Amino acid sequence: MGDVESPAGPAGHPRERERAEIAPGAVHVPGWLPVERRRELVGACREWARGPVPMRRTVLPGGGVMSVRTVCLGWHWQPYRYTRTAGDVNGARVAPFPGLLAELGRAALVAAYGDGAADGYAPDAALVNFYDGAARMGMHQDKEERSGAPVVSLSIGDTCVFRFGNTGSRNRPYRDVELVSGDLFVFGGPSRFAFHGVPRVLPGTADPASGLRSGRLNITLRETGLAD
Ligand code: MD3
Ligand code: FE
């Protein structure tokens, strides 16, 4: 330690693990979630995973099964729409959207974009994704929402490689960014409808203090723009 580095980092190399705008409207805030909040969220996710709609692997219309396990809150997502009941799982009504996640989502927007960014932001759906060491998520867009509001993403547990692409196709150009336990990523503005995916998880990289021994949790908060 000792020497003060320039914002660009030593010898002009970009420093990692600092707030970064990856593309217009796409802001990465490393380590945003305090370890205590990570622990709380891991505990809450364990409860949410039990039901009323249990966490499961989503079956795609072509018969494929996702490797990621998912449970939804507020609205149930199934390919490719939101419903209040999980007709593709057990028919139960999805759990209500927790007030604590709405507050967390607003705080996340302020952290990413600054004061005032959360005015009027009212996320009403959460997808909780669990990745074991072999799980992946292919390049896709999230476009079932009827709202252009930003999507908030929180990562806990094992580090993953997150691939952030463009709005035109699932192919290049894209950027690969490591998402580490505690990281926040917000996708708004022109980035809201960009293709993105998770090509791999890096097993053994979780911070045990967060309460996950292995695997990765990702919580995304969305405004669906839907009403009952
Ligand atoms: C960019 N989840 O749940 S989080 C998803 O890590 C999803 O589990 C991934 O993609 C995960 O749909 C990536 C980052 C993310 C989430 C939603 C987005 C990026 C996004 C919506 C629009 C643009
Ligand atoms: Fe997505």
Coordinates of C-alpha atoms and ligand atoms in Angstrom, one line a residue:
M1 CA 0.0 0.0 0.0
G2 CA 1.1 3.6 0.4
D3 CA 1.2 5.1 -3.1
V4 CA -2.0 6.7 -4.2
E5 CA -3.1 5.5 -7.6
S6 CA -4.8 7.6 -10.2
P7 CA -8.5 6.8 -10.9
A8 CA -7.4 4.9 -14.0
G9 CA -5.2 2.7 -11.9
P10 CA -1.5 2.0 -12.3
A11 CA 0.0 2.7 -15.7
G12 CA -3.4 3.5 -17.1
H13 CA -4.8 0.0 -16.6
P14 CA -8.5 0.2 -15.6
R15 CA -9.0 -0.8 -12.0
E16 CA -11.4 -3.6 -11.4
R17 CA -14.0 -3.7 -8.6
E18 CA -15.0 0.0 -8.9
R19 CA -18.4 1.3 -9.9
A20 CA -18.4 1.1 -13.7
E21 CA -20.9 2.0 -16.5
I22 CA -20.5 -1.0 -18.7
A23 CA -22.7 0.5 -21.4
P24 CA -25.2 3.4 -21.4
G25 CA -27.6 2.7 -18.5
A26 CA -25.8 -0.5 -17.4
V27 CA -24.0 0.2 -14.1
H28 CA -22.0 -2.3 -12.1
V29 CA -21.5 -1.6 -8.4
P30 CA -19.1 -4.2 -6.9
G31 CA -19.6 -5.2 -3.3
W32 CA -22.7 -3.0 -2.8
L33 CA -24.6 -5.4 -0.6
P34 CA -23.1 -5.6 3.0
V35 CA -22.3 -9.1 4.1
E36 CA -25.1 -8.9 6.7
R37 CA -27.7 -8.2 4.0
R38 CA -26.3 -11.1 1.9
R39 CA -26.9 -13.4 4.9
E40 CA -30.5 -12.1 5.3
L41 CA -31.2 -12.6 1.7
V42 CA -29.8 -16.1 1.6
G43 CA -32.0 -17.0 4.5
A44 CA -35.0 -15.4 2.8
C45 CA -34.3 -17.2 -0.5
R46 CA -34.2 -20.6 1.4
E47 CA -37.8 -19.8 2.6
W48 CA -39.0 -18.5 -0.7
A49 CA -37.6 -21.7 -2.4
R50 CA -40.0 -23.8 -0.4
G51 CA -43.2 -22.4 -1.8
P52 CA -46.1 -21.8 -2.2
V53 CA -44.5 -22.4 -5.7
P54 CA -41.3 -24.3 -5.1
M55 CA -38.0 -23.5 -6.7
R56 CA -37.6 -25.6 -9.9
R57 CA -35.9 -25.8 -13.3
T58 CA -38.1 -24.1 -15.9
V59 CA -39.2 -26.2 -18.8
L60 CA -39.0 -24.5 -22.1
P61 CA -41.7 -24.7 -24.8
G62 CA -39.4 -26.9 -27.0
G63 CA -39.0 -29.4 -24.1
G64 CA -35.6 -28.3 -22.9
V65 CA -35.0 -27.8 -19.2
M66 CA -33.0 -24.9 -17.9
S67 CA -30.0 -25.7 -15.7
V68 CA -30.7 -22.8 -13.5
R69 CA -33.3 -23.2 -10.7
T70 CA -35.8 -20.4 -10.2
V71 CA -38.5 -19.2 -7.8
C72 CA -40.6 -16.1 -8.5
L73 CA -42.2 -13.6 -6.2
G74 CA -45.0 -11.1 -7.0
W75 CA -45.5 -12.4 -10.5
H76 CA -44.6 -15.9 -11.8
W77 CA -42.5 -15.9 -14.9
Q78 CA -42.9 -18.8 -17.3
P79 CA -41.7 -18.8 -20.9
Y80 CA -42.7 -16.3 -22.0
R81 CA -45.2 -14.4 -19.8
Y82 CA -46.0 -13.4 -16.3
T83 CA -48.9 -14.9 -14.4
R84 CA -50.2 -14.9 -10.8
T85 CA -50.5 -18.7 -10.6
A86 CA -47.8 -21.2 -11.6
G87 CA -49.6 -23.3 -14.1
D88 CA -46.3 -24.9 -15.2
V89 CA -45.3 -25.9 -11.6
N90 CA -48.1 -26.7 -9.1
G91 CA -50.9 -24.3 -9.9
A92 CA -50.4 -22.3 -6.7
R93 CA -50.6 -18.6 -6.5
V94 CA -47.2 -17.0 -6.4
A95 CA -46.0 -15.4 -3.1
P96 CA -46.5 -11.7 -2.7
F97 CA -43.7 -9.4 -3.6
P98 CA -41.8 -8.6 -0.4
G99 CA -41.7 -4.9 0.7
L100 CA -38.1 -5.4 1.7
L101 CA -37.2 -6.1 -2.0
A102 CA -39.0 -2.9 -3.1
E103 CA -36.9 -0.9 -0.7
L104 CA -33.7 -2.7 -1.7
G105 CA -34.5 -2.0 -5.4
R106 CA -35.0 1.7 -4.8
A107 CA -31.7 1.9 -2.8
A108 CA -30.0 0.1 -5.7
L109 CA -31.2 2.7 -8.3
V110 CA -29.9 5.5 -6.1
A111 CA -26.5 3.7 -5.8
A112 CA -26.3 3.1 -9.5
Y113 CA -27.7 6.4 -10.9
G114 CA -27.8 8.9 -8.1
D115 CA -30.4 10.8 -6.1
G116 CA -33.9 10.9 -7.5
A117 CA -33.3 7.9 -9.8
A118 CA -35.7 5.8 -7.7
D119 CA -38.6 8.3 -7.8
G120 CA -41.6 6.3 -9.0
Y121 CA -39.7 3.0 -9.1
A122 CA -41.9 0.2 -7.8
P123 CA -40.6 -3.2 -8.7
D124 CA -43.4 -5.9 -8.4
A125 CA -41.7 -9.1 -9.5
A126 CA -38.5 -10.9 -8.4
L127 CA -36.8 -13.9 -10.0
V128 CA -34.5 -15.7 -7.7
N129 CA -32.1 -17.9 -9.7
F130 CA -29.8 -20.5 -8.1
Y131 CA -26.8 -21.8 -10.1
D132 CA -24.9 -24.9 -9.1
G133 CA -21.4 -25.2 -10.5
A134 CA -22.6 -26.6 -13.9
A135 CA -25.6 -24.2 -14.4
R136 CA -25.6 -21.6 -17.2
M137 CA -28.0 -19.2 -18.8
G138 CA -28.0 -18.7 -22.5
M139 CA -28.0 -15.3 -24.2
H140 CA -31.6 -13.8 -24.0
Q141 CA -33.5 -10.6 -23.7
D142 CA -36.0 -9.9 -20.9
K143 CA -39.0 -8.4 -22.8
E144 CA -42.1 -9.8 -21.1
E145 CA -42.4 -6.7 -19.0
R146 CA -44.7 -3.9 -20.1
S147 CA -42.4 -1.3 -18.5
G148 CA -39.1 0.3 -19.5
A149 CA -38.0 0.7 -15.9
P150 CA -34.6 -0.6 -15.0
V151 CA -33.9 -4.2 -13.9
V152 CA -31.9 -4.6 -10.6
S153 CA -29.6 -7.7 -10.3
L154 CA -28.0 -8.8 -7.0
S155 CA -25.4 -11.6 -6.9
I156 CA -24.5 -13.8 -3.8
G157 CA -22.2 -16.8 -3.5
D158 CA -19.9 -18.1 -6.2
T159 CA -18.6 -15.6 -8.8
C160 CA -19.9 -16.0 -12.3
V161 CA -19.0 -14.8 -15.8
F162 CA -21.8 -12.5 -16.9
R163 CA -22.0 -11.7 -20.6
F164 CA -23.5 -8.4 -21.5
G165 CA -24.3 -8.0 -25.2
N166 CA -26.1 -5.7 -27.5
T167 CA -29.8 -5.0 -28.3
G168 CA -29.7 -6.4 -31.9
S169 CA -28.7 -10.0 -31.6
R170 CA -27.3 -12.6 -29.1
N171 CA -23.9 -12.5 -30.9
R172 CA -20.9 -10.2 -30.6
P173 CA -20.2 -7.6 -29.7
Y174 CA -20.5 -8.4 -26.0
R175 CA -18.5 -7.9 -22.8
D176 CA -17.7 -10.4 -20.1
V177 CA -17.8 -9.1 -16.6
E178 CA -17.2 -11.1 -13.4
L179 CA -20.1 -10.8 -10.9
V180 CA -18.9 -11.4 -7.3
S181 CA -20.8 -12.0 -4.1
G182 CA -22.4 -8.7 -3.1
D183 CA -22.3 -7.1 -6.5
L184 CA -25.1 -4.9 -7.8
F185 CA -25.9 -4.5 -11.5
V186 CA -28.6 -2.2 -12.8
F187 CA -29.8 -2.3 -16.4
G188 CA -31.8 0.8 -17.5
G189 CA -32.1 3.1 -20.5
P190 CA -30.7 1.7 -23.7
S191 CA -29.3 -1.3 -21.9
R192 CA -32.7 -2.5 -20.6
F193 CA -33.3 -4.7 -23.7
A194 CA -29.8 -5.9 -24.3
F195 CA -29.1 -9.6 -24.7
H196 CA -27.3 -11.1 -21.7
G197 CA -26.4 -14.5 -20.2
V198 CA -24.2 -16.4 -17.8
P199 CA -21.8 -18.6 -19.6
R200 CA -20.2 -20.0 -16.4
V201 CA -20.0 -20.1 -12.7
L202 CA -16.6 -20.4 -10.9
P203 CA -17.1 -23.0 -8.2
G204 CA -15.3 -22.6 -4.9
T205 CA -15.3 -18.7 -5.1
A206 CA -18.2 -18.0 -2.7
D207 CA -17.7 -16.0 0.5
P208 CA -18.8 -18.4 3.2
A209 CA -19.8 -15.5 5.5
S210 CA -22.8 -14.8 3.2
G211 CA -24.3 -18.2 4.2
L212 CA -24.0 -20.0 0.9
R213 CA -21.4 -22.8 0.9
S214 CA -21.5 -23.4 -2.8
G215 CA -23.4 -22.1 -5.8
R216 CA -24.7 -18.7 -6.8
L217 CA -27.8 -16.8 -6.1
N218 CA -29.0 -14.1 -8.4
I219 CA -32.0 -11.9 -7.5
T220 CA -33.5 -9.7 -10.2
L221 CA -36.1 -7.1 -9.5
R222 CA -38.4 -5.9 -12.2
E223 CA -41.4 -3.7 -12.8
T224 CA -43.8 -5.8 -14.9
G225 CA -46.1 -2.9 -15.8
L226 CA -49.0 -5.4 -15.3
A227 CA -52.1 -5.1 -13.2
D228 CA -54.4 -7.9 -12.1
Ligands
MD3_1 C1 -30.0 -7.0 -18.6 N1 -30.4 -13.5 -14.9 O1 -33.1 -13.6 -14.6 S1 -28.6 -11.1 -14.0 C2 -32.6 -13.3 -15.7 O2 -27.4 -13.9 -13.3 C3 -31.2 -13.2 -15.9 O3 -29.2 -15.0 -13.1 C4 -29.0 -13.6 -15.0 O4 -30.7 -12.9 -16.9 C5 -28.5 -14.2 -13.7 O5 -33.3 -12.9 -16.6 C6 -28.3 -12.3 -15.3 C7 -28.3 -9.7 -15.0 C8 -29.5 -9.2 -15.8 C9 -30.8 -9.5 -15.4 C10 -31.9 -9.0 -16.2 C11 -31.6 -8.1 -17.2 C12 -29.3 -8.4 -16.9 C13 -30.3 -7.9 -17.6 C14 -32.6 -7.5 -18.0 C15 -32.4 -6.7 -19.0 C16 -31.1 -6.4 -19.4
FE2 FE -32.3 -12.0 -18.1

